[in-house]
XYZ file of N, CA and C in Angstrom:
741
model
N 83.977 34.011 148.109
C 84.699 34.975 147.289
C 85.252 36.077 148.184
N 86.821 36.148 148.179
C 86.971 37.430 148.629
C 86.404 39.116 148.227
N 86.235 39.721 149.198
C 85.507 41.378 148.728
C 86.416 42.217 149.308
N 87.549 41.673 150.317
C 88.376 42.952 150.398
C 87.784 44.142 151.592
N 85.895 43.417 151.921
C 85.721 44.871 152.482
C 85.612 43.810 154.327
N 85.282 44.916 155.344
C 84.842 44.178 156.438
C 83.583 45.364 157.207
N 83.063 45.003 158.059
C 82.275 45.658 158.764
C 82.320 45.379 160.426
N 82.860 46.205 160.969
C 83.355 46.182 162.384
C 81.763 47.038 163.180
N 82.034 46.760 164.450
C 80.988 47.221 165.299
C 81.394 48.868 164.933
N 79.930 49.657 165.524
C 79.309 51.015 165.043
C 80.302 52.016 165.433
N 81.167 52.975 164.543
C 81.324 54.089 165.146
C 81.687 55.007 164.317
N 81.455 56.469 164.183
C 81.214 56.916 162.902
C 82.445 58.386 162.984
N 83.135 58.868 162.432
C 84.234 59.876 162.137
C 84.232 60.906 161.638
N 83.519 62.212 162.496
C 83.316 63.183 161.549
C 84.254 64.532 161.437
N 85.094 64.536 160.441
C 86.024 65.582 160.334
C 85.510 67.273 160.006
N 85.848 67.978 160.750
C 85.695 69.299 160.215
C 86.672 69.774 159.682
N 87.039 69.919 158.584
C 88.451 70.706 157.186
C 88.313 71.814 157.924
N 87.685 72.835 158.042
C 87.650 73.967 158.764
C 88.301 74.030 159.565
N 88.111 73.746 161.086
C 88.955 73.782 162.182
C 90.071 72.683 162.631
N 89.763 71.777 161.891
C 90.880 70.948 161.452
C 90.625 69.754 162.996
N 88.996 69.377 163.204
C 88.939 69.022 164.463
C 87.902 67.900 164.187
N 87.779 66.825 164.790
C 87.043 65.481 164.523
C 86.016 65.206 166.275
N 85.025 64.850 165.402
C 84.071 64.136 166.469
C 83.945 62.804 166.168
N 83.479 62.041 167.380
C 83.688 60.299 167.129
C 82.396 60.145 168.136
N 81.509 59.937 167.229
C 79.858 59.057 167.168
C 80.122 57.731 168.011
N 80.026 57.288 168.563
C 80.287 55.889 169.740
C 81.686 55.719 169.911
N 81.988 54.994 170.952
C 82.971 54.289 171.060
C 82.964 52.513 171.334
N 83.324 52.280 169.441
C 82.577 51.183 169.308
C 83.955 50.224 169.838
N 83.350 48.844 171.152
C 85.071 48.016 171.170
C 85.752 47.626 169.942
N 85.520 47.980 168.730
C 86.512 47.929 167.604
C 87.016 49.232 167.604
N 86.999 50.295 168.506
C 87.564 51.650 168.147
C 89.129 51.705 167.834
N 89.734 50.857 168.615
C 91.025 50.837 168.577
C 91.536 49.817 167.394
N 90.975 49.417 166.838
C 91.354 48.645 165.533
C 90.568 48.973 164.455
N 89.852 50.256 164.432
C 89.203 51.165 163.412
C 90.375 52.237 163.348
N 90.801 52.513 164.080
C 91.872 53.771 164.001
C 92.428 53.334 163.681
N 93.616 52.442 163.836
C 94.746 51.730 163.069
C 94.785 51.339 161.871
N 93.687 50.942 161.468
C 92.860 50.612 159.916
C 92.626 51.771 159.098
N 92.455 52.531 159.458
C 92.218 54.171 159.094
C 92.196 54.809 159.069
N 92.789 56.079 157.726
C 93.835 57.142 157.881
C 93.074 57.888 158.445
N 92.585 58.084 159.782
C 91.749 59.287 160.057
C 92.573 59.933 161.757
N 92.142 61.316 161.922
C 93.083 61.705 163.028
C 91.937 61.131 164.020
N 92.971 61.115 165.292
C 91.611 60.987 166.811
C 90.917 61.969 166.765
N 90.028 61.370 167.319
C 88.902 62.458 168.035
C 89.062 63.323 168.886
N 89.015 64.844 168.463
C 88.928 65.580 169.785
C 87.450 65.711 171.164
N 86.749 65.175 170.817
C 85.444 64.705 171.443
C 84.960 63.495 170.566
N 83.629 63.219 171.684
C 82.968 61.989 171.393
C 81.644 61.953 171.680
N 80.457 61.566 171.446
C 79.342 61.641 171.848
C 79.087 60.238 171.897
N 77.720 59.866 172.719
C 77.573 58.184 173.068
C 75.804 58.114 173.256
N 75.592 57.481 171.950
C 74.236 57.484 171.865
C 73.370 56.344 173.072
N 74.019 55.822 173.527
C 73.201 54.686 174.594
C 74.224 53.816 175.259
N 74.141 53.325 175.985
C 74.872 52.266 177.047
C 75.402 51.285 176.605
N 74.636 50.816 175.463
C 75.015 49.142 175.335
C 76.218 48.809 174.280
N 77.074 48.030 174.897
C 78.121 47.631 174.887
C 78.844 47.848 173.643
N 78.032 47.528 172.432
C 78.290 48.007 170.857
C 78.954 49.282 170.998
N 78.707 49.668 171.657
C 78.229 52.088 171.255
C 78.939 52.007 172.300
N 79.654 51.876 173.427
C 80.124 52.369 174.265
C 81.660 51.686 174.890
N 81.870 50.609 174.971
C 82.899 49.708 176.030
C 83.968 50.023 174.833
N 84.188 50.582 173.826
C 85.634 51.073 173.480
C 86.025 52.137 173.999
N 85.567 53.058 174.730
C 86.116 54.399 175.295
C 87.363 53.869 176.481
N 87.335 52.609 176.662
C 88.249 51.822 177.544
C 89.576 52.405 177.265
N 89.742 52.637 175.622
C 90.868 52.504 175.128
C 91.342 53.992 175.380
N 90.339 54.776 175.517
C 91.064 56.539 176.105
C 91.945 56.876 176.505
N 92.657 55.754 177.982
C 93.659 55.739 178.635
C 95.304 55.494 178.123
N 95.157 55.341 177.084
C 96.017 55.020 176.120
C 96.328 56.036 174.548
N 95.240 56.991 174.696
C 95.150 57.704 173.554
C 95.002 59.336 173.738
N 94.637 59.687 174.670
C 94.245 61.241 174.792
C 94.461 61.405 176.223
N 95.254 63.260 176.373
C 95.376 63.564 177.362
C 93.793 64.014 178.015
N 93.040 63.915 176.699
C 92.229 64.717 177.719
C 90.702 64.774 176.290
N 89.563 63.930 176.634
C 88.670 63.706 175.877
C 87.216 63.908 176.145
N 86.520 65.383 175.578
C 85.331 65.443 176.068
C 84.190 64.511 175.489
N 83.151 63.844 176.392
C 82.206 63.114 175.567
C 81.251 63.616 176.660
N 80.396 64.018 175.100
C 78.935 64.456 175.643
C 78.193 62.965 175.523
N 77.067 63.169 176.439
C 75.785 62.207 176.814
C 74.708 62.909 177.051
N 73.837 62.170 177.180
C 72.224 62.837 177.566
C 72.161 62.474 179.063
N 71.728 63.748 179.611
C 71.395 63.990 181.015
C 70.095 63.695 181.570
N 69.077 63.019 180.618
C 67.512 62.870 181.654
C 68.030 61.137 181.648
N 67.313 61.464 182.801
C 67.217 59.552 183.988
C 66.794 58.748 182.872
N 67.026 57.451 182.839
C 66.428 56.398 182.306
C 66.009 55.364 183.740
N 64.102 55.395 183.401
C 63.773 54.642 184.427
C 64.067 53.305 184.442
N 64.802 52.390 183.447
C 64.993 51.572 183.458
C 66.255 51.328 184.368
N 67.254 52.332 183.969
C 68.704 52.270 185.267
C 68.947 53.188 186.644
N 68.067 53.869 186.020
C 67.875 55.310 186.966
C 69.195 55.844 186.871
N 69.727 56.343 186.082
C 71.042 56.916 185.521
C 70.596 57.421 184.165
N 71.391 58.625 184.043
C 71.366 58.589 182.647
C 72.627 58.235 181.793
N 72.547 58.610 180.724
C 73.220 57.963 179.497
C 75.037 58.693 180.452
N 74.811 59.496 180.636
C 75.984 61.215 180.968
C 76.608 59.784 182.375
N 75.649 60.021 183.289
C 75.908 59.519 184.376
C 76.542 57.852 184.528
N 75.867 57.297 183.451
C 76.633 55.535 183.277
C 78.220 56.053 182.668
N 77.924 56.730 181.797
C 79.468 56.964 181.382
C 80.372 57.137 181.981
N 80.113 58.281 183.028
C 80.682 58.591 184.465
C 81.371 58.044 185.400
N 80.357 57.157 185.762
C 80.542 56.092 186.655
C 81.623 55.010 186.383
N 81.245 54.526 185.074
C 81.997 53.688 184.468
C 83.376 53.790 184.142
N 83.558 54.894 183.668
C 84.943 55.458 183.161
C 85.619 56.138 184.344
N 84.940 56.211 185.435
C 85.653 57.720 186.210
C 87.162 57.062 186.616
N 87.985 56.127 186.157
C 89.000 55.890 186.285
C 89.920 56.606 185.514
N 89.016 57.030 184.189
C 90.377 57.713 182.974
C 90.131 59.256 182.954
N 91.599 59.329 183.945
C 91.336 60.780 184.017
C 90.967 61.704 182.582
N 91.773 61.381 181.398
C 91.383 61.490 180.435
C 90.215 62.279 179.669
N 88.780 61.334 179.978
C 87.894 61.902 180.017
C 87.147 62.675 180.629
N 86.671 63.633 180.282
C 85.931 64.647 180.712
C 84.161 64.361 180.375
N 83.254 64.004 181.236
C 82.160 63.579 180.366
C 81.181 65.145 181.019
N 80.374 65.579 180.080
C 79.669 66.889 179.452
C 78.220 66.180 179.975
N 77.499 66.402 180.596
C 75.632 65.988 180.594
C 74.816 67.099 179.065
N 74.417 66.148 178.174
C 73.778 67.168 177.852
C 71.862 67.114 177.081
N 71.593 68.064 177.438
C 69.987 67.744 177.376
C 69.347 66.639 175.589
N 68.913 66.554 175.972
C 67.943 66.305 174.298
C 67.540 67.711 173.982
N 67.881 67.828 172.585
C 66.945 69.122 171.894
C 67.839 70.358 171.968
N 69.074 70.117 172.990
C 69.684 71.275 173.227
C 70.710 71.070 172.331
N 71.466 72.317 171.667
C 72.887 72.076 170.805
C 73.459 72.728 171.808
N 74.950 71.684 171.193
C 75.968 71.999 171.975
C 77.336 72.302 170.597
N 77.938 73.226 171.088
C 78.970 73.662 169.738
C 80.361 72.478 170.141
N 80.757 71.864 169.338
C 81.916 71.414 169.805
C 82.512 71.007 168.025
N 83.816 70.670 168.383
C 84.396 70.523 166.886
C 84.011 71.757 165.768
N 83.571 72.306 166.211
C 82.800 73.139 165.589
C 82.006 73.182 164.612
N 81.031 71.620 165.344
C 79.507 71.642 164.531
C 78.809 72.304 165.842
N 77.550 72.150 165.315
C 76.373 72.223 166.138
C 75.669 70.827 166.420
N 75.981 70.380 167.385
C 75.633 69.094 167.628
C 74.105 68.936 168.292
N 73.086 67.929 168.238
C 71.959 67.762 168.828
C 71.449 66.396 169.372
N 71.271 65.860 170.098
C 70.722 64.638 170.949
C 69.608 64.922 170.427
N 68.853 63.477 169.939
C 67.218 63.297 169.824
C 66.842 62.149 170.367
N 65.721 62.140 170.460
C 65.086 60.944 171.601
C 64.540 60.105 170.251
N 65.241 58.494 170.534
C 64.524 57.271 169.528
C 63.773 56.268 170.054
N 63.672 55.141 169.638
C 62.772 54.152 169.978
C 63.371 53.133 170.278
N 64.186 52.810 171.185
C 65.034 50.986 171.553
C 65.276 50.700 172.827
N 63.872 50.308 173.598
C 63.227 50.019 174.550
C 64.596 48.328 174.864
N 64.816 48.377 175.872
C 64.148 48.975 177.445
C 64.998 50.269 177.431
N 65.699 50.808 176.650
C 66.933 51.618 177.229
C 66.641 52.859 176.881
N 66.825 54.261 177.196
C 66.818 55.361 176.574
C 67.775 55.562 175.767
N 67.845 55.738 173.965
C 69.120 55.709 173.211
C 68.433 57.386 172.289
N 69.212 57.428 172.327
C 69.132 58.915 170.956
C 69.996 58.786 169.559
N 69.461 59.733 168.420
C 69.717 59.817 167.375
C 70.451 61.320 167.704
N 71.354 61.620 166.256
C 71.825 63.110 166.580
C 71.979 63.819 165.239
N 72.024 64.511 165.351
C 72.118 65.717 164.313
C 73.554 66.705 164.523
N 74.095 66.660 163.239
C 75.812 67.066 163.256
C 75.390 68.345 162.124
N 75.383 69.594 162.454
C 75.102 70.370 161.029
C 76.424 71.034 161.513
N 76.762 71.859 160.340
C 78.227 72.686 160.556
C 77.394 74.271 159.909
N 77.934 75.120 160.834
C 76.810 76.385 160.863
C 77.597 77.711 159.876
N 78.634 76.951 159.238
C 79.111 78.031 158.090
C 78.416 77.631 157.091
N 78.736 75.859 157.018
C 78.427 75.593 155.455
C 77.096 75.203 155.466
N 76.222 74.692 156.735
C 74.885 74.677 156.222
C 74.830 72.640 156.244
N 75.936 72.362 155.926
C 76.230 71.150 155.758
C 75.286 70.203 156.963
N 74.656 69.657 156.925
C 73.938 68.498 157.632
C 74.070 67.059 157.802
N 74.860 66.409 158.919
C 74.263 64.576 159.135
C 73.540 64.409 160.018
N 72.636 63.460 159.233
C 71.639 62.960 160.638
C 72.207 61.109 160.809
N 71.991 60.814 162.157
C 72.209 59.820 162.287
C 70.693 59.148 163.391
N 70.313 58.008 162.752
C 69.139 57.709 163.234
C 69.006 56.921 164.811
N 70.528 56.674 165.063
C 70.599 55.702 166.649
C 70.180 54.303 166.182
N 70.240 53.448 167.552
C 69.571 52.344 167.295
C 68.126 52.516 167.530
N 67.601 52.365 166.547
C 65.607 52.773 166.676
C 64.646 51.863 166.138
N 63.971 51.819 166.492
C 62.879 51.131 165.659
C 62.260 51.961 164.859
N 61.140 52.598 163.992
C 60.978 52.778 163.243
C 60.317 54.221 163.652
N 59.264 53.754 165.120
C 58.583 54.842 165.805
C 59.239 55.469 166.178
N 60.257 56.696 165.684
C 60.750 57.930 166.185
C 59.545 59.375 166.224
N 59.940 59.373 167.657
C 59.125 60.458 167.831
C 58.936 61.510 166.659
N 58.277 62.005 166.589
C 57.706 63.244 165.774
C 58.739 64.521 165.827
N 59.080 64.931 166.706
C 59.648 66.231 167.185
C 61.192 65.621 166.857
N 61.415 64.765 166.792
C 62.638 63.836 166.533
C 62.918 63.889 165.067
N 62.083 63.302 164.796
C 61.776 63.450 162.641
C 62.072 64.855 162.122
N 61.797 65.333 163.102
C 61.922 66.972 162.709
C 62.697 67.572 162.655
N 63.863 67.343 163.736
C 65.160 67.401 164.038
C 66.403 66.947 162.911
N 65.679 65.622 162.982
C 66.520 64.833 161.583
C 66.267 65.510 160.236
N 65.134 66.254 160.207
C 65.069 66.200 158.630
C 65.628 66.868 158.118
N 65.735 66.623 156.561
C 66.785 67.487 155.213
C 67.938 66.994 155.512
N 68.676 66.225 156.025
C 70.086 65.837 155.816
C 70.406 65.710 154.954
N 71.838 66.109 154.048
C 72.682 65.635 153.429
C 72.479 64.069 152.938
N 72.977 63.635 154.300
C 73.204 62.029 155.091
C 72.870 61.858 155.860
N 71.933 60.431 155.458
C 71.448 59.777 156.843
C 72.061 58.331 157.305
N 72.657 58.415 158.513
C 73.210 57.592 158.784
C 72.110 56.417 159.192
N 71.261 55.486 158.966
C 70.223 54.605 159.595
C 70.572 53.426 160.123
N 69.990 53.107 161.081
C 70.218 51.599 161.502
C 69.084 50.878 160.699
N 69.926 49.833 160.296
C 69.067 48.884 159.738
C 68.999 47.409 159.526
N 68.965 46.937 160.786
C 69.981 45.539 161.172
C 69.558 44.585 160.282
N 68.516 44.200 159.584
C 67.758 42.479 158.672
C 67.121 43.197 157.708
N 67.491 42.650 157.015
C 66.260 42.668 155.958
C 65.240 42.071 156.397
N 63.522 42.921 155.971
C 62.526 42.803 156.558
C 62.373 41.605 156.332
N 62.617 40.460 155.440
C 61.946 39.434 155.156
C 62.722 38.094 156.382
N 63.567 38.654 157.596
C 64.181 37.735 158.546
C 63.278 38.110 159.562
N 62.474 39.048 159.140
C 61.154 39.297 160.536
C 60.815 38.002 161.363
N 60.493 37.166 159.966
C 59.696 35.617 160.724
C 60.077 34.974 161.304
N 61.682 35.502 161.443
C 62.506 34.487 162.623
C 62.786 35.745 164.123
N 62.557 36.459 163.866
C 62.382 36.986 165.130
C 61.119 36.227 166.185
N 61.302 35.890 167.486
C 60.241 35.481 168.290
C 59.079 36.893 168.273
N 59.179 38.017 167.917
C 58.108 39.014 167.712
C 57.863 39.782 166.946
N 58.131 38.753 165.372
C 58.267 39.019 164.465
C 58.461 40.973 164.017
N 57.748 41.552 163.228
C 58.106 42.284 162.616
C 57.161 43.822 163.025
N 57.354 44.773 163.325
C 56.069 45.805 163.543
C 56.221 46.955 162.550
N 55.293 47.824 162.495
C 55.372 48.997 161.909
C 55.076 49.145 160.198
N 54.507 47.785 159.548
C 53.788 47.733 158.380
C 53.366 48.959 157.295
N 54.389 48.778 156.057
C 54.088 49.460 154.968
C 53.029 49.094 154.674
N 52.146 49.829 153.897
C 51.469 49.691 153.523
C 50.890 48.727 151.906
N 52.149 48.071 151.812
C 52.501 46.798 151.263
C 52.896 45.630 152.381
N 52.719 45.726 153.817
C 53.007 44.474 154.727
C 54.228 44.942 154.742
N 55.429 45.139 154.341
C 56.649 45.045 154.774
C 56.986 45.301 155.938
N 57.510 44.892 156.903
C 57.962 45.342 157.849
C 59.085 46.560 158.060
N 58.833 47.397 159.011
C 59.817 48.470 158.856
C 60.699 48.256 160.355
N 60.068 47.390 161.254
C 61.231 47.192 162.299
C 60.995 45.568 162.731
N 61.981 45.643 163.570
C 62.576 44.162 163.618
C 62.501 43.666 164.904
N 61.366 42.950 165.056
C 61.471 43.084 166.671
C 60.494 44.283 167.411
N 61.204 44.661 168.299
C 61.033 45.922 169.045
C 62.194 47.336 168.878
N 63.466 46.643 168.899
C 64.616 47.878 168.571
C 64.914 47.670 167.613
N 64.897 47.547 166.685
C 65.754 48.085 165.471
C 64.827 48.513 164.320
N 65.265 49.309 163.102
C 64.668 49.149 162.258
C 65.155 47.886 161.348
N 63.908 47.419 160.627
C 64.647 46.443 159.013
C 65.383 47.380 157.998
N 66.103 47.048 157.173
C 66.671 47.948 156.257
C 65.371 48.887 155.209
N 64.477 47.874 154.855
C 63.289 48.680 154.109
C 62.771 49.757 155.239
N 63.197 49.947 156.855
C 62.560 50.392 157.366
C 63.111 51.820 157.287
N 64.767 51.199 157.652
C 66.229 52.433 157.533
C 66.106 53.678 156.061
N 65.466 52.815 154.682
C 65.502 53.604 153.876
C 64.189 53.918 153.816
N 62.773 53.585 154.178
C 61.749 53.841 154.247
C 61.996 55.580 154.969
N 62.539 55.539 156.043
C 62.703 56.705 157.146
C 63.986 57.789 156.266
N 64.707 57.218 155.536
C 64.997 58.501 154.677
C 64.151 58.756 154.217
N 63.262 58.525 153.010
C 62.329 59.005 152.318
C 61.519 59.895 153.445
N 61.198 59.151 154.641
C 60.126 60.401 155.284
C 60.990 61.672 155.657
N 62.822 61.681 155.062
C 62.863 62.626 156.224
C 63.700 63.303 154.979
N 63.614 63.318 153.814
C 63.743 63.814 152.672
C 65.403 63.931 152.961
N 65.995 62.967 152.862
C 67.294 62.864 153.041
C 68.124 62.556 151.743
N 68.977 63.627 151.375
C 69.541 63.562 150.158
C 70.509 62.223 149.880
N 70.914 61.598 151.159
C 71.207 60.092 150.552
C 71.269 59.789 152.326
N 70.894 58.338 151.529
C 70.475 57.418 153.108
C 71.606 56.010 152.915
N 72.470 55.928 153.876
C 72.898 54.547 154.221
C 72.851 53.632 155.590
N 72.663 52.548 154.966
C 71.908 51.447 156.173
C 73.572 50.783 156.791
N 73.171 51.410 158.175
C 74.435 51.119 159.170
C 73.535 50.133 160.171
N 74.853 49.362 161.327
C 74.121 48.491 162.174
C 73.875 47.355 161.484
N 74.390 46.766 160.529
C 73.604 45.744 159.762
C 74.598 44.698 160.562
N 73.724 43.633 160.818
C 73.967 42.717 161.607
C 74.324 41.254 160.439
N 75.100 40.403 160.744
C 75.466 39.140 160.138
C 74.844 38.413 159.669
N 73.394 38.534 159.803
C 72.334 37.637 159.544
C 71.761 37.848 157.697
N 72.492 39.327 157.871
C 72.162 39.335 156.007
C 72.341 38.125 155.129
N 71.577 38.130 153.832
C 72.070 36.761 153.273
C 73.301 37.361 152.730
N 74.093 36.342 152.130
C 75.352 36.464 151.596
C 75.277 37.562 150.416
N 73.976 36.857 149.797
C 74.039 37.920 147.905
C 73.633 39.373 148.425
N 73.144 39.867 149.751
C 72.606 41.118 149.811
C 73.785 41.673 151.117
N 74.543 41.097 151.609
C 75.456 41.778 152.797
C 75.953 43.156 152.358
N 76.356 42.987 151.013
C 77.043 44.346 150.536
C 76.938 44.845 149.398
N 75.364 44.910 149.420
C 75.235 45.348 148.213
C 74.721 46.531 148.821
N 74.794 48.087 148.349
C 74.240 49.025 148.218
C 72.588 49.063 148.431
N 72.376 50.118 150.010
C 73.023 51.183 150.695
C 73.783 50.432 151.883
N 73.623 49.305 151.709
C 74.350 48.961 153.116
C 75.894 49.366 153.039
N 75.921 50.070 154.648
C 77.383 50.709 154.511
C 78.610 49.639 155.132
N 79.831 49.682 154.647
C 80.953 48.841 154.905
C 81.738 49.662 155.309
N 83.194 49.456 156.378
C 83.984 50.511 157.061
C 84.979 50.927 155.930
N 85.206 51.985 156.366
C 86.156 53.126 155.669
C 85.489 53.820 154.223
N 83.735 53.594 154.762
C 83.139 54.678 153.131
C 83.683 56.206 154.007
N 83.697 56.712 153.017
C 84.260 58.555 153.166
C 83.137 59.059 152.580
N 82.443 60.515 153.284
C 81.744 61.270 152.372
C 81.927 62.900 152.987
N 81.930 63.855 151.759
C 82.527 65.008 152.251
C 81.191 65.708 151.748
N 80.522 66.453 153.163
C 79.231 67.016 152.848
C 79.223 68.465 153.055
């Protein structure tokens, strides 16, 4: 049956009406065929929650789009690359003059677009990835976005996230595709359900499980991977491209 809708790799569009200025949450390689698809302006910055290829290898397209594009990253080492998130970006891109890449701590805000932006530390081993926090400091207005995580987000992290508006969650399977994972499922409700998938991700019961802990006035399950069954791909909270929400 046709639905009219599609779901492209991760990247999220946040407009400020105020200053009339947009931030862009990854640069997912569908970036350049998310913009064309949708009435939204470019980004005057960008932030980049982790390395891997999903979240990052569309910033390619910079060279073609902006004279000039700041993207913040997180500045502590990952012992796994011995780089950090700031520094792969760097490296990688230092061809487009374009970009301008920003190092910036976990925990620290940084004003840009004119939110108050925040890096938090998540759970999606081997890599160091973060979650972030977008509040806008007139209206009070709050998004949290959970990264790619498994379920164990730090504490001081939860804390960061909490009271959102919106929570943006990853939530790649429904818990009940645990059994086909080779390591199956961790982090057990207290009904058995699984709340992550694997090691990195959360399950969707896990994505809306973690609103509830973080008293989030509405939670949608992003990251959802192909493996959904057909009758549940799009059914509500799972999010599909071009939802709009004005917080």
């Amino acid at each position: 049956m046709a639905r009219g809708v599609e779901r492209t790799r991760f990247s999220v569009h946040v407009h400020n009406p105020r200053t009339g200025e947009s931030l862009l949450v990854d640069a997912s390689p569908d970036f350049r065929y998310q913009f064309l698809h949708n009435d939204v302006a470019l980004p005057d910055a960008a932030i980049i929650s982790h390395i891997h290829f999903d979240h990052l290898d569309g910033l390619g397209n910079a060279y073609r789009l902006f004279d000039d594009l700041a993207v913040y990253a997180a500045d502590e080492t990952d012992p796994a690359t011995d780089e950090s998130v700031a520094g792969t970006v760097s490296r990688k891109y230092d061809y487009l003059d374009a970009v301008t890449v920003h190092p910036t701590a976990p925990f620290e805000t940084v004003r840009t677009c004119g939110f108050d932006v925040t890096l938090v530390p998540v759970d999606h081993p081997p890599l160091v990835c973060y979650g972030l926090v977008v509040e806008d400091p007139e209206t009070g207005a709050k998004l949290s976005l959970s990264g790619d995580t498994s379920y164990d987000l730090p504490e001081r992290s939860r804390e960061a996230l909490a009271d959102p508006d919106l929570l943006l969650a990853d939530g790649i399977v429904p818990a009940s595709l645990c059994e086909h994972h080779p390591l199956g499922g961790r982090h057990e409700a207290p009904d058995g359900t699984f709340r992550t998938f694997g090691t990195k991700h959360m399950t969707r019961e896990g994505a809306l499980a973690l609103g509830d802990d973080l008293d989030a006035t509405e939670t949608r399950v992003v990251h959802a991977a192909h493996f959904y069954p057909a009758d549940e791909a799009f059914e509500d909270p799972i999010a599909v491209d071009g939802e709009y929400y004005e917080l």
